[in-house]
Short mmCIF file of C-alpha atoms in Angstrom, two decimals:
data_model
loop_
_atom_site.label_atom_id
_atom_site.label_comp_id
_atom_site.label_asym_id
_atom_site.label_seq_id
_atom_site.Cartn_x
_atom_site.Cartn_y
_atom_site.Cartn_z
CA MET A 1 -28.52 -39.09 -27.98
CA LYS A 2 -27.68 -36.55 -30.67
CA TYR A 3 -30.14 -37.74 -33.28
CA LYS A 4 -33.38 -39.65 -33.87
CA ILE A 5 -34.61 -41.54 -36.94
CA VAL A 6 -38.32 -41.74 -37.53
CA GLY A 7 -39.80 -43.98 -40.21
CA ASP A 8 -43.27 -44.97 -41.22
CA SER A 9 -44.30 -48.62 -40.92
CA SER A 10 -43.28 -49.45 -44.49
CA CYS A 11 -39.74 -49.42 -43.04
CA ASP A 12 -39.30 -53.14 -42.51
CA ILE A 13 -36.60 -52.95 -39.83
CA THR A 14 -36.18 -55.52 -37.09
CA LYS A 15 -36.85 -54.91 -33.44
CA GLN A 16 -33.11 -55.11 -32.77
CA MET A 17 -32.47 -52.42 -35.37
CA GLU A 18 -35.10 -50.16 -33.77
CA GLU A 19 -33.29 -50.39 -30.46
CA GLU A 20 -29.67 -50.19 -31.69
CA MET A 21 -30.31 -47.41 -34.17
CA ASN A 22 -32.73 -45.23 -32.14
CA ILE A 23 -35.50 -45.56 -34.72
CA ALA A 24 -39.12 -44.86 -33.99
CA ILE A 25 -41.92 -46.08 -36.29
CA ALA A 26 -45.07 -44.10 -36.97
CA PRO A 27 -47.66 -46.73 -38.02
CA LEU A 28 -49.97 -46.55 -40.96
CA THR A 29 -53.54 -47.90 -40.50
CA PHE A 30 -55.69 -50.02 -42.73
CA THR A 31 -59.41 -50.43 -43.11
CA LEU A 32 -60.81 -53.58 -44.61
CA ASP A 33 -64.54 -54.47 -44.74
CA GLY A 34 -65.22 -52.06 -41.94
CA GLU A 35 -62.47 -53.26 -39.64
CA GLU A 36 -59.45 -51.12 -38.76
CA TYR A 37 -55.90 -52.41 -38.30
CA VAL A 38 -52.83 -50.63 -36.95
CA ASP A 39 -49.51 -51.46 -38.56
CA ASP A 40 -47.58 -51.96 -35.32
CA GLU A 41 -46.18 -54.84 -33.21
CA ASN A 42 -49.71 -55.86 -32.21
CA LEU A 43 -50.88 -56.56 -35.75
CA ASN A 44 -51.61 -60.25 -36.28
CA LEU A 45 -50.16 -60.38 -39.79
CA GLU A 46 -51.26 -63.93 -40.66
CA ASP A 47 -54.88 -63.19 -39.67
CA TYR A 48 -54.79 -59.86 -41.55
CA LEU A 49 -53.39 -61.53 -44.73
CA ARG A 50 -56.03 -64.25 -44.53
CA LYS A 51 -58.78 -61.62 -44.36
CA ILE A 52 -57.30 -59.81 -47.40
CA ASP A 53 -57.39 -63.10 -49.36
CA GLN A 54 -60.99 -63.77 -48.37
CA SER A 55 -62.23 -60.26 -49.21
CA SER A 56 -63.27 -58.92 -52.60
CA ASN A 57 -62.13 -55.49 -51.43
CA VAL A 58 -58.67 -53.95 -51.14
CA PRO A 59 -57.51 -52.52 -47.78
CA LYS A 60 -57.61 -48.70 -47.64
CA SER A 61 -54.40 -47.40 -45.96
CA ALA A 62 -54.12 -44.13 -44.08
CA CYS A 63 -50.75 -42.52 -43.48
CA PRO A 64 -49.49 -41.52 -40.03
CA SER A 65 -51.04 -38.24 -38.92
CA ILE A 66 -49.10 -34.99 -38.44
CA GLN A 67 -49.49 -35.48 -34.68
CA ASP A 68 -48.14 -39.08 -34.95
CA TYR A 69 -44.96 -37.65 -36.47
CA LEU A 70 -44.77 -34.77 -33.98
CA ASP A 71 -44.98 -37.18 -31.08
CA HIS A 72 -42.14 -39.27 -32.47
CA PHE A 73 -39.98 -36.19 -33.19
CA GLU A 74 -40.00 -35.21 -29.52
CA GLY A 75 -36.97 -35.85 -27.38
CA ASP A 76 -33.64 -34.37 -26.19
CA HIS A 77 -31.89 -34.96 -29.54
CA GLU A 78 -30.66 -32.16 -31.80
CA TRP A 79 -31.29 -33.80 -35.21
CA VAL A 80 -34.31 -35.64 -36.59
CA PHE A 81 -34.23 -37.70 -39.76
CA GLY A 82 -37.58 -38.78 -41.20
CA ILE A 83 -37.96 -41.59 -43.76
CA THR A 84 -41.21 -42.18 -45.61
CA LEU A 85 -42.90 -44.14 -48.33
CA SER A 86 -42.62 -42.70 -51.85
CA SER A 87 -44.64 -39.47 -52.01
CA GLU A 88 -46.16 -40.92 -55.20
CA LEU A 89 -47.67 -43.82 -53.31
CA SER A 90 -48.72 -42.38 -50.01
CA GLY A 91 -49.45 -39.15 -48.09
CA SER A 92 -46.87 -40.15 -45.46
CA TYR A 93 -44.20 -37.80 -46.86
CA ASN A 94 -46.57 -34.78 -46.85
CA SER A 95 -47.68 -35.62 -43.32
CA ALA A 96 -44.08 -35.77 -42.15
CA MET A 97 -43.25 -32.51 -43.92
CA ASN A 98 -46.13 -30.75 -42.21
CA ALA A 99 -44.97 -32.10 -38.90
CA LYS A 100 -41.46 -30.89 -39.58
CA ALA A 101 -42.76 -27.30 -40.14
CA MET A 102 -44.72 -27.38 -36.93
CA TYR A 103 -41.84 -28.95 -35.00
CA LEU A 104 -39.35 -26.26 -36.09
CA GLU A 105 -41.72 -23.52 -35.16
CA LYS A 106 -41.63 -24.96 -31.61
CA TYR A 107 -37.90 -25.81 -31.70
CA PRO A 108 -36.21 -23.38 -34.15
CA ASN A 109 -32.70 -24.42 -33.08
CA LYS A 110 -33.17 -28.07 -33.97
CA LYS A 111 -32.64 -29.61 -37.39
CA VAL A 112 -35.07 -31.85 -39.27
CA HIS A 113 -34.97 -33.49 -42.68
CA ILE A 114 -37.56 -35.81 -44.26
CA PHE A 115 -36.27 -38.26 -46.84
CA ASN A 116 -38.71 -39.30 -49.57
CA SER A 117 -37.54 -42.88 -50.13
CA ARG A 118 -39.12 -43.00 -53.60
CA GLY A 119 -39.78 -46.59 -52.71
CA ALA A 120 -40.85 -48.63 -49.73
CA SER A 121 -39.82 -51.52 -47.41
CA THR A 122 -36.20 -52.42 -48.01
CA MET A 123 -35.48 -48.98 -49.49
CA GLU A 124 -36.46 -47.29 -46.27
CA VAL A 125 -34.32 -49.74 -44.32
CA LEU A 126 -31.24 -48.99 -46.39
CA ILE A 127 -31.79 -45.28 -45.91
CA ALA A 128 -32.04 -45.74 -42.16
CA LEU A 129 -28.84 -47.85 -42.15
CA LYS A 130 -26.99 -45.20 -44.16
CA VAL A 131 -28.16 -42.35 -41.82
CA PHE A 132 -27.10 -44.39 -38.81
CA GLU A 133 -23.69 -45.14 -40.32
CA LEU A 134 -22.93 -41.53 -41.13
CA VAL A 135 -24.19 -40.10 -37.86
CA GLU A 136 -22.25 -42.65 -35.80
CA ALA A 137 -19.05 -41.84 -37.73
CA ASP A 138 -19.39 -38.33 -36.29
CA ASP A 139 -17.39 -36.57 -39.06
CA MET A 140 -20.21 -34.91 -41.03
CA SER A 141 -22.46 -31.99 -40.39
CA PHE A 142 -26.26 -32.40 -40.49
CA GLU A 143 -26.33 -30.78 -43.96
CA GLU A 144 -23.54 -32.99 -45.31
CA ILE A 145 -25.37 -36.15 -44.10
CA VAL A 146 -28.57 -34.93 -45.80
CA ASP A 147 -26.76 -34.26 -49.09
CA TYR A 148 -24.96 -37.65 -48.97
CA VAL A 149 -28.14 -39.61 -48.27
CA GLU A 150 -30.16 -37.82 -50.90
CA ALA A 151 -27.48 -38.76 -53.48
CA TYR A 152 -27.59 -42.33 -52.09
CA ILE A 153 -31.37 -42.45 -52.72
CA ASP A 154 -30.83 -41.24 -56.25
CA GLU A 155 -28.62 -44.25 -56.95
CA ALA A 156 -30.35 -46.99 -54.94
CA LYS A 157 -32.81 -49.37 -56.66
CA VAL A 158 -35.82 -51.40 -55.65
CA LEU A 159 -36.97 -54.63 -57.36
CA PHE A 160 -39.66 -57.05 -56.39
CA VAL A 161 -41.47 -60.22 -57.39
CA LEU A 162 -45.10 -60.81 -56.46
CA ASP A 163 -46.40 -64.32 -56.04
CA LYS A 164 -49.93 -62.98 -55.98
CA ILE A 165 -51.35 -60.05 -58.02
CA ASP A 166 -54.60 -59.85 -56.06
CA THR A 167 -54.02 -56.35 -54.68
CA LEU A 168 -52.77 -54.97 -57.98
CA GLU A 169 -56.02 -56.18 -59.59
CA LYS A 170 -58.29 -55.08 -56.78
CA ASN A 171 -56.89 -51.53 -56.62
CA GLY A 172 -56.95 -51.12 -60.42
CA ARG A 173 -53.22 -51.13 -61.10
CA MET A 174 -53.78 -54.22 -63.30
CA SER A 175 -56.89 -54.91 -65.40
CA SER A 176 -58.97 -58.06 -64.65
CA MET A 177 -58.20 -59.31 -68.20
CA LYS A 178 -54.44 -58.95 -67.73
CA ALA A 179 -54.69 -60.58 -64.28
CA LYS A 180 -56.50 -63.60 -65.73
CA ILE A 181 -53.80 -64.02 -68.41
CA VAL A 182 -51.07 -63.76 -65.78
CA ARG A 183 -52.71 -66.40 -63.62
CA ALA A 184 -53.52 -68.71 -66.53
CA LEU A 185 -49.93 -68.73 -67.76
CA ASN A 186 -48.49 -68.83 -64.19
CA LEU A 187 -46.55 -65.66 -64.96
CA LYS A 188 -44.73 -63.93 -62.18
CA LEU A 189 -43.85 -60.23 -62.64
CA ILE A 190 -40.47 -58.61 -61.91
CA LEU A 191 -41.25 -55.05 -61.04
CA LYS A 192 -39.21 -52.02 -60.00
CA ALA A 193 -39.66 -48.65 -58.36
CA THR A 194 -38.91 -45.84 -60.83
CA PRO A 195 -36.82 -42.75 -59.96
CA GLU A 196 -40.06 -40.93 -59.66
CA GLY A 197 -41.36 -43.40 -57.07
CA THR A 198 -43.89 -45.17 -59.20
CA ILE A 199 -43.98 -48.86 -60.28
CA ASP A 200 -42.83 -50.26 -63.65
CA MET A 201 -42.36 -53.79 -65.02
CA VAL A 202 -38.86 -55.09 -65.69
CA ASP A 203 -39.58 -58.63 -66.90
CA LYS A 204 -41.73 -61.71 -66.34
CA ALA A 205 -41.11 -65.41 -65.99
CA ARG A 206 -43.17 -68.59 -65.62
CA GLY A 207 -43.01 -69.66 -61.99
CA THR A 208 -41.77 -67.89 -58.87
CA LYS A 209 -38.32 -69.49 -58.75
CA LYS A 210 -37.48 -68.52 -62.31
CA ALA A 211 -38.76 -64.99 -61.67
CA LEU A 212 -36.62 -64.59 -58.54
CA ALA A 213 -33.54 -65.80 -60.58
CA LYS A 214 -34.37 -63.35 -63.35
CA MET A 215 -34.71 -60.58 -60.79
CA VAL A 216 -31.28 -61.28 -59.36
CA ASN A 217 -29.71 -61.60 -62.79
CA SER A 218 -31.28 -58.25 -63.88
CA MET A 219 -29.70 -56.33 -61.00
CA PRO A 220 -26.66 -55.02 -62.86
CA LYS A 221 -28.91 -53.76 -65.68
CA VAL A 222 -31.05 -51.87 -63.24
CA GLY A 223 -28.47 -50.38 -60.87
CA THR A 224 -24.85 -50.29 -59.72
CA ILE A 225 -23.45 -53.13 -57.63
CA SER A 226 -20.35 -52.65 -55.47
CA LYS A 227 -18.65 -54.17 -52.44
CA ASP A 228 -19.51 -51.04 -50.44
CA LYS A 229 -23.23 -51.66 -50.78
CA ILE A 230 -25.77 -53.59 -48.69
CA LEU A 231 -28.39 -55.78 -50.36
CA ALA A 232 -31.66 -55.82 -48.33
CA ILE A 233 -34.17 -58.58 -48.93
CA SER A 234 -37.70 -58.42 -47.42
CA HIS A 235 -40.24 -61.23 -47.57
CA CYS A 236 -43.94 -61.78 -46.79
CA ASN A 237 -43.95 -65.13 -45.04
CA ALA A 238 -41.47 -66.41 -47.59
CA LEU A 239 -38.18 -66.95 -45.73
CA GLU A 240 -37.05 -69.79 -47.98
CA ARG A 241 -37.44 -67.58 -51.07
CA ALA A 242 -35.56 -64.78 -49.42
CA GLU A 243 -32.73 -67.20 -48.55
CA TYR A 244 -32.77 -68.39 -52.17
CA VAL A 245 -32.37 -64.82 -53.41
CA LYS A 246 -29.52 -64.27 -50.91
CA GLU A 247 -27.77 -67.38 -52.11
CA LEU A 248 -28.02 -66.42 -55.79
CA ALA A 249 -26.86 -62.86 -55.13
CA SER A 250 -23.95 -64.12 -52.97
CA GLU A 251 -22.74 -66.34 -55.83
CA LEU A 252 -23.00 -63.58 -58.45
CA TYR A 253 -22.06 -60.38 -56.70
CA ASP A 254 -19.81 -58.95 -54.00
CA PHE A 255 -21.90 -56.97 -51.51
CA LYS A 256 -20.66 -55.65 -48.21
CA ASP A 257 -23.56 -57.40 -46.55
CA ILE A 258 -26.88 -59.07 -47.42
CA ILE A 259 -29.69 -58.83 -44.90
CA ILE A 260 -32.98 -60.58 -44.76
CA LEU A 261 -36.05 -58.82 -43.26
CA LYS A 262 -39.67 -59.71 -42.70
CA MET A 263 -42.35 -57.36 -44.05
CA ARG A 264 -44.62 -55.46 -41.78
CA GLY A 265 -48.28 -54.88 -42.57
CA LEU A 266 -47.99 -52.13 -45.18
CA SER A 267 -45.45 -53.96 -47.36
CA SER A 268 -47.41 -57.20 -46.97
CA THR A 269 -50.68 -55.53 -48.01
CA TYR A 270 -49.30 -54.83 -51.47
CA ALA A 271 -46.75 -57.64 -51.87
CA ASN A 272 -49.17 -60.28 -50.62
CA GLU A 273 -48.19 -63.68 -49.24
CA GLY A 274 -44.98 -64.95 -50.85
CA GLY A 275 -43.83 -61.54 -52.14
CA ILE A 276 -40.11 -60.58 -52.20
CA ILE A 277 -38.68 -57.04 -52.34
CA ILE A 278 -34.96 -56.16 -52.69
CA SER A 279 -33.09 -52.93 -52.57
CA PHE A 280 -29.39 -52.22 -53.28
#
C-alpha cells in the first residue's frame, strides 16, 4: 500500500472504515478516580460513562505517546498522513509532530504530514475521508494532497449540542453558577469549534430537540454547504437524535452524503451521554 493514515482516538471512524481506508488509531488514555482506561476497542463505553456520571471528578486524558505514533507510522508505505485533535485541546498534535521528526530521521526518503484538525470527532473523520479520496484518485502528488486538505480544514466547520454539561462544569470551562442556570431553565447549548481550535457558543434553546433543530438551521450561517460535501454526525449513545439531525439536514440541504458515527471514548468524555457533534 502506498500510504497510511494514522489518527488519534478522537477520530470516530467505524471499524469498516479502518479496514477499507488503511487507518490506524493511536488511543488516548483516561484516568478517573485512580483507574486507567484505554480508548480502544476494549473500552466498555457504557461502564466508563456511568463512572463519569457517578464521580465528582473529571477524567484526565493523556495523548498518545511519541512511541505510539512511531509504531503506527511503521510499514512498507511511502506516505504517512497523521490526523489529530485540535492542538489547542490536546498534546496529541505535538506528540505526532515529534514522532514525525524521529520517523523521518530513520526514513529520510519517506513523506509524513500531520494534520491539526482544529476540532475533534467528526472533523477528524472528514479529514481522513478526504485524504483517502485524494490518494485513491492517484492524480496528485503528496504535497498537492497536503495543500488541498489543509485548505479543506480551513473551510470545514464543527457544531455540537450537549445534553449534559457535567464535564464542562467539572473541568472549569463553565462556572457552577452558569451551569445551575442552564440546568434550571433546561437550556441546551449549541457550540462550535473556532478556526483556532477552541470552543465558542453559537446559540441556545430550551430542550434538546429544539437545540438540534437550531443547530441544523444555523449551518449556513456558520459555514458553506454544497452538494460536493459530506455531513458527518457523531453521537454518544443517541442514535435517534443523530437520525433526527440527518433527517432535518436532508430536508434542508443537498449534501453528497450524510454519515452517522458512534463516538469513541474521548469524544464521549466531553460530549457526555446524549451529545451530538456534526462537521461539514
